[in-house]
Amino acid sequence: MPAEARPYHHGNLRAALLDAAERSVEKSGTEQLSLRELARVVGVSHAAPRAHFTDRQALLDALAERGFGRLGAQLKVARDGAGPGFGERLRAVIAGFIAFANSRPVLLDLMFSAKSYGDKAQLPAAAETLAVVYDLIGDGVAEGALAPGDPERYGLLLYSWAQGLASLIASGGLQPEVADSLVSDAVSTFIRGNAAG
Amino acid sequence: MPAEARPYHHGNLRAALLDAAERSVEKSGTEQLSLRELARVVGVSHAAPRAHFTDRQALLDALAERGFGRLGAQLKVARDGAGPGFGERLRAVIAGFIAFANSRPVLLDLMFSAKSYGDKAQLPAAAETLAVVYDLIGDGVAEGALAPGDPERYGLLLYSWAQGLASLIASGGLQPEVADSLVSDAVSTFIRGNAAG
DNA sequence: CCCTGATCTTGCCATTGCCAAGTTTCTTGT
DNA sequence: ACAAGAAACTTGGCAATGGCAAGATCAGGG
């Protein structure tokens, strides 16, 4: 069965569509994404995607969910690769987040845009991502680096800032080194602003 | 000339389109915005908008620019209505920003989304908005409430956080009082984390 | 008074998302 | 092994959209 004479069944259409979609979205923006165009790129008929995604939005939701999976994994790697101290780990995780934002700005936007909250199925993936941050905060409080307080509240503060920074950086206009030091300042401000004692 | 027999020339089409667009966008999201639908609502032919906006994107850009104008004005009012101290003014301005985010979440998203940066013409409007914040920060440093430092850097830190908070709040899922206290915590953290001495 | 430019209209086209019905392949139960 | 059913994919079609072209209408200055 030669690969050129493409078989009736693609075999991996769902993943292929998501890959193509991610490339397209990152290159031309979410609004420009066309299901028919994706189908052409992948080499199937214009209605084939329908078998895997009921909707254009469903495709976007799936893209976002996959993004959360990767983000979560990346954050864990960053955390585990850093030193043992709270500050080091926090810095590493936030840096990982910003790196993700730099490498896949549109995807990140897609993940956190209000539109995607329509699909509840992806909440677990998002929650797992956030859990990395929450756990870290719990450690920070336990270590005494942060004043005692609600971890979730700390998480929201930190998360909102990270997202704002990511959005700012993704919008371009900032030199990479400026961006890095900005993030570093933000983390310092956060730790100092919530220090115990 | 009775108003019902609508004249050939609308007379105020541009503004009418922007108004209708803002309502539509705020109600159904940016992606759903249809130029033809707008034309129907306003009562003109489907190609009439073309005389005022070359593009769908041009319409969105104009919307964003008008939004910046309003935001800037609102922030100034908030600042001038607050007490004389740096902390009070900062709090008032950030609160004004969040209020804007609550009342027009989609518009704010439109204003700060990377898409809009295509049109350089709106940068002045955005800059004027940010100037309010920058000035305030200069005051803070002068008062000794903030450690000496680059006002622009402070501005970026603050701005990114405000945007992240606004985005979080606009995405829903947060009780208003929770949102308010979260914002308050953020401002406190920022001031404490950058306090002089 | 005319005429130039701005405003608006009708008509058109390619593209898109989505749906329906039919075809081909895989799978599963017996 | 084999038939029945499910899953994957195809062709065909529809309504709506954005954008373009050419013409109608109007406003204001020469």
PDB file of N, CA, C and O (backbone and C1' of nucleotides) in Angstrom, chain B residues 8-9 33-36 40 46-47 50 55-56, chain D residues 16-27:
ATOM      1  N   TYR B   8     -31.131  59.055   1.388  1.00  0.00           N
ATOM      2  CA  TYR B   8     -30.071  58.318   0.705  1.00  0.00           C
ATOM      3  C   TYR B   8     -28.790  58.356   1.533  1.00  0.00           C
ATOM      4  O   TYR B   8     -28.128  57.339   1.719  1.00  0.00           O
ATOM      5  N   HIS B   9     -28.499  59.518   2.053  1.00  0.00           N
ATOM      6  CA  HIS B   9     -27.325  59.604   2.908  1.00  0.00           C
ATOM      7  C   HIS B   9     -27.711  59.461   4.369  1.00  0.00           C
ATOM      8  O   HIS B   9     -28.565  60.183   4.864  1.00  0.00           O
ATOM      9  N   LEU B  33     -19.037  39.055  14.682  1.00  0.00           N
ATOM     10  CA  LEU B  33     -19.363  40.334  14.063  1.00  0.00           C
ATOM     11  C   LEU B  33     -19.452  40.219  12.542  1.00  0.00           C
ATOM     12  O   LEU B  33     -18.529  39.734  11.902  1.00  0.00           O
ATOM     13  N   SER B  34     -20.559  40.684  12.001  1.00  0.00           N
ATOM     14  CA  SER B  34     -20.761  40.625  10.556  1.00  0.00           C
ATOM     15  C   SER B  34     -21.075  42.009  10.016  1.00  0.00           C
ATOM     16  O   SER B  34     -21.990  42.689  10.494  1.00  0.00           O
ATOM     17  N   LEU B  35     -20.300  42.423   9.042  1.00  0.00           N
ATOM     18  CA  LEU B  35     -20.527  43.746   8.461  1.00  0.00           C
ATOM     19  C   LEU B  35     -21.927  43.851   7.861  1.00  0.00           C
ATOM     20  O   LEU B  35     -22.615  44.868   7.997  1.00  0.00           O
ATOM     21  N   ARG B  36     -22.350  42.812   7.226  1.00  0.00           N
ATOM     22  CA  ARG B  36     -23.681  42.831   6.595  1.00  0.00           C
ATOM     23  C   ARG B  36     -24.774  42.937   7.651  1.00  0.00           C
ATOM     24  O   ARG B  36     -25.776  43.640   7.455  1.00  0.00           O
ATOM     25  N   ARG B  40     -27.563  45.891   8.104  1.00  0.00           N
ATOM     26  CA  ARG B  40     -29.004  45.662   8.256  1.00  0.00           C
ATOM     27  C   ARG B  40     -29.534  46.379   9.482  1.00  0.00           C
ATOM     28  O   ARG B  40     -30.572  47.055   9.435  1.00  0.00           O
ATOM     29  N   HIS B  46     -25.696  46.530   2.128  1.00  0.00           N
ATOM     30  CA  HIS B  46     -24.617  45.699   2.649  1.00  0.00           C
ATOM     31  C   HIS B  46     -23.230  46.223   2.301  1.00  0.00           C
ATOM     32  O   HIS B  46     -22.245  45.792   2.897  1.00  0.00           O
ATOM     33  N   ALA B  47     -23.149  47.110   1.344  1.00  0.00           N
ATOM     34  CA  ALA B  47     -21.826  47.606   0.948  1.00  0.00           C
ATOM     35  C   ALA B  47     -21.557  49.013   1.472  1.00  0.00           C
ATOM     36  O   ALA B  47     -20.478  49.554   1.252  1.00  0.00           O
ATOM     37  N   ARG B  50     -18.403  49.981   3.556  1.00  0.00           N
ATOM     38  CA  ARG B  50     -17.141  50.054   2.835  1.00  0.00           C
ATOM     39  C   ARG B  50     -16.693  51.500   2.620  1.00  0.00           C
ATOM     40  O   ARG B  50     -15.488  51.770   2.476  1.00  0.00           O
ATOM     41  N   ASP B  55     -12.233  47.638   5.487  1.00  0.00           N
ATOM     42  CA  ASP B  55     -12.018  46.268   5.880  1.00  0.00           C
ATOM     43  C   ASP B  55     -12.819  45.935   7.115  1.00  0.00           C
ATOM     44  O   ASP B  55     -13.166  46.826   7.884  1.00  0.00           O
ATOM     45  N   ARG B  56     -13.039  44.674   7.340  1.00  0.00           N
ATOM     46  CA  ARG B  56     -13.622  44.269   8.610  1.00  0.00           C
ATOM     47  C   ARG B  56     -12.651  44.621   9.734  1.00  0.00           C
ATOM     48  O   ARG B  56     -13.039  45.120  10.792  1.00  0.00           O
TER      49      ARG B  56
ATOM     50  P    DA D  16     -29.402  32.995   5.015  1.00  0.00           P
ATOM     51  O5'  DA D  16     -27.940  33.521   5.379  1.00  0.00           O
ATOM     52  C5'  DA D  16     -27.200  32.868   6.400  1.00  0.00           C
ATOM     53  C4'  DA D  16     -25.772  33.361   6.358  1.00  0.00           C
ATOM     54  C3'  DA D  16     -25.640  34.868   6.078  1.00  0.00           C
ATOM     55  O3'  DA D  16     -24.972  35.486   7.152  1.00  0.00           O
ATOM     56  C1'  DA D  16     -24.200  33.581   4.665  1.00  0.00           C
ATOM     57  P    DT D  17     -24.682  37.043   7.118  1.00  0.00           P
ATOM     58  O5'  DT D  17     -23.150  37.087   6.705  1.00  0.00           O
ATOM     59  C5'  DT D  17     -22.213  36.250   7.402  1.00  0.00           C
ATOM     60  C4'  DT D  17     -20.871  36.368   6.712  1.00  0.00           C
ATOM     61  C3'  DT D  17     -20.527  37.810   6.383  1.00  0.00           C
ATOM     62  O3'  DT D  17     -19.416  38.229   7.146  1.00  0.00           O
ATOM     63  C1'  DT D  17     -20.157  36.348   4.513  1.00  0.00           C
ATOM     64  P    DG D  18     -19.000  39.787   7.122  1.00  0.00           P
ATOM     65  O5'  DG D  18     -17.816  39.836   6.058  1.00  0.00           O
ATOM     66  C5'  DG D  18     -16.689  39.010   6.255  1.00  0.00           C
ATOM     67  C4'  DG D  18     -15.743  39.169   5.097  1.00  0.00           C
ATOM     68  C3'  DG D  18     -15.380  40.623   4.773  1.00  0.00           C
ATOM     69  O3'  DG D  18     -13.989  40.714   4.483  1.00  0.00           O
ATOM     70  C1'  DG D  18     -16.394  39.604   2.879  1.00  0.00           C
ATOM     71  P    DG D  19     -13.334  42.124   4.272  1.00  0.00           P
ATOM     72  O5'  DG D  19     -13.355  42.296   2.695  1.00  0.00           O
ATOM     73  C5'  DG D  19     -12.712  41.315   1.890  1.00  0.00           C
ATOM     74  C4'  DG D  19     -13.053  41.548   0.443  1.00  0.00           C
ATOM     75  C3'  DG D  19     -12.893  43.000  -0.027  1.00  0.00           C
ATOM     76  O3'  DG D  19     -12.031  43.029  -1.144  1.00  0.00           O
ATOM     77  C1'  DG D  19     -14.959  42.111  -0.721  1.00  0.00           C
ATOM     78  P    DC D  20     -11.434  44.400  -1.702  1.00  0.00           P
ATOM     79  O5'  DC D  20     -12.027  44.493  -3.177  1.00  0.00           O
ATOM     80  C5'  DC D  20     -11.884  43.378  -4.054  1.00  0.00           C
ATOM     81  C4'  DC D  20     -12.858  43.512  -5.204  1.00  0.00           C
ATOM     82  C3'  DC D  20     -12.838  44.886  -5.870  1.00  0.00           C
ATOM     83  O3'  DC D  20     -12.506  44.716  -7.247  1.00  0.00           O
ATOM     84  C1'  DC D  20     -15.064  44.178  -5.431  1.00  0.00           C
ATOM     85  P    DA D  21     -12.235  45.986  -8.199  1.00  0.00           P
ATOM     86  O5'  DA D  21     -13.606  46.173  -8.991  1.00  0.00           O
ATOM     87  C5'  DA D  21     -14.247  45.028  -9.546  1.00  0.00           C
ATOM     88  C4'  DA D  21     -15.467  45.458 -10.343  1.00  0.00           C
ATOM     89  C3'  DA D  21     -15.364  46.850 -10.968  1.00  0.00           C
ATOM     90  O3'  DA D  21     -16.017  46.830 -12.234  1.00  0.00           O
ATOM     91  C1'  DA D  21     -17.200  46.806  -9.493  1.00  0.00           C
ATOM     92  P    DA D  22     -15.836  47.989 -13.292  1.00  0.00           P
ATOM     93  O5'  DA D  22     -17.320  48.547 -13.469  1.00  0.00           O
ATOM     94  C5'  DA D  22     -18.411  47.620 -13.514  1.00  0.00           C
ATOM     95  C4'  DA D  22     -19.705  48.358 -13.302  1.00  0.00           C
ATOM     96  C3'  DA D  22     -19.721  49.783 -13.872  1.00  0.00           C
ATOM     97  O3'  DA D  22     -20.991  50.039 -14.436  1.00  0.00           O
ATOM     98  C1'  DA D  22     -20.233  49.860 -11.600  1.00  0.00           C
ATOM     99  P    DG D  23     -21.271  51.356 -15.299  1.00  0.00           P
ATOM    100  O5'  DG D  23     -22.565  51.964 -14.566  1.00  0.00           O
ATOM    101  C5'  DG D  23     -23.660  51.104 -14.260  1.00  0.00           C
ATOM    102  C4'  DG D  23     -24.438  51.677 -13.103  1.00  0.00           C
ATOM    103  C3'  DG D  23     -24.895  53.142 -13.292  1.00  0.00           C
ATOM    104  O3'  DG D  23     -26.266  53.232 -12.969  1.00  0.00           O
ATOM    105  C1'  DG D  23     -23.854  52.877 -11.204  1.00  0.00           C
ATOM    106  P    DA D  24     -27.066  54.554 -13.402  1.00  0.00           P
ATOM    107  O5'  DA D  24     -27.618  55.078 -12.007  1.00  0.00           O
ATOM    108  C5'  DA D  24     -28.508  54.255 -11.248  1.00  0.00           C
ATOM    109  C4'  DA D  24     -28.675  54.865  -9.871  1.00  0.00           C
ATOM    110  C3'  DA D  24     -29.190  56.306  -9.871  1.00  0.00           C
ATOM    111  O3'  DA D  24     -30.244  56.411  -8.929  1.00  0.00           O
ATOM    112  C1'  DA D  24     -27.192  56.152  -8.616  1.00  0.00           C
ATOM    113  P    DT D  25     -31.117  57.731  -8.843  1.00  0.00           P
ATOM    114  O5'  DT D  25     -30.461  58.521  -7.630  1.00  0.00           O
ATOM    115  C5'  DT D  25     -30.440  57.922  -6.346  1.00  0.00           C
ATOM    116  C4'  DT D  25     -29.661  58.812  -5.391  1.00  0.00           C
ATOM    117  C3'  DT D  25     -30.091  60.279  -5.383  1.00  0.00           C
ATOM    118  O3'  DT D  25     -30.450  60.590  -4.051  1.00  0.00           O
ATOM    119  C1'  DT D  25     -27.747  60.070  -5.448  1.00  0.00           C
ATOM    120  P    DC D  26     -31.269  61.927  -3.711  1.00  0.00           P
ATOM    121  O5'  DC D  26     -30.135  62.824  -3.046  1.00  0.00           O
ATOM    122  C5'  DC D  26     -29.406  62.293  -1.935  1.00  0.00           C
ATOM    123  C4'  DC D  26     -28.119  63.072  -1.743  1.00  0.00           C
ATOM    124  C3'  DC D  26     -28.260  64.596  -1.660  1.00  0.00           C
ATOM    125  O3'  DC D  26     -27.733  65.036  -0.432  1.00  0.00           O
ATOM    126  C1'  DC D  26     -26.450  63.965  -3.031  1.00  0.00           C
ATOM    127  P    DA D  27     -28.178  66.456   0.177  1.00  0.00           P
ATOM    128  O5'  DA D  27     -26.838  67.007   0.817  1.00  0.00           O
ATOM    129  C5'  DA D  27     -25.679  66.175   0.885  1.00  0.00           C
ATOM    130  C4'  DA D  27     -24.428  67.023   0.759  1.00  0.00           C
ATOM    131  C3'  DA D  27     -24.648  68.528   0.899  1.00  0.00           C
ATOM    132  O3'  DA D  27     -23.640  69.072   1.739  1.00  0.00           O
ATOM    133  C1'  DA D  27     -23.614  68.054  -1.176  1.00  0.00           C
TER     134       DA D  27
END
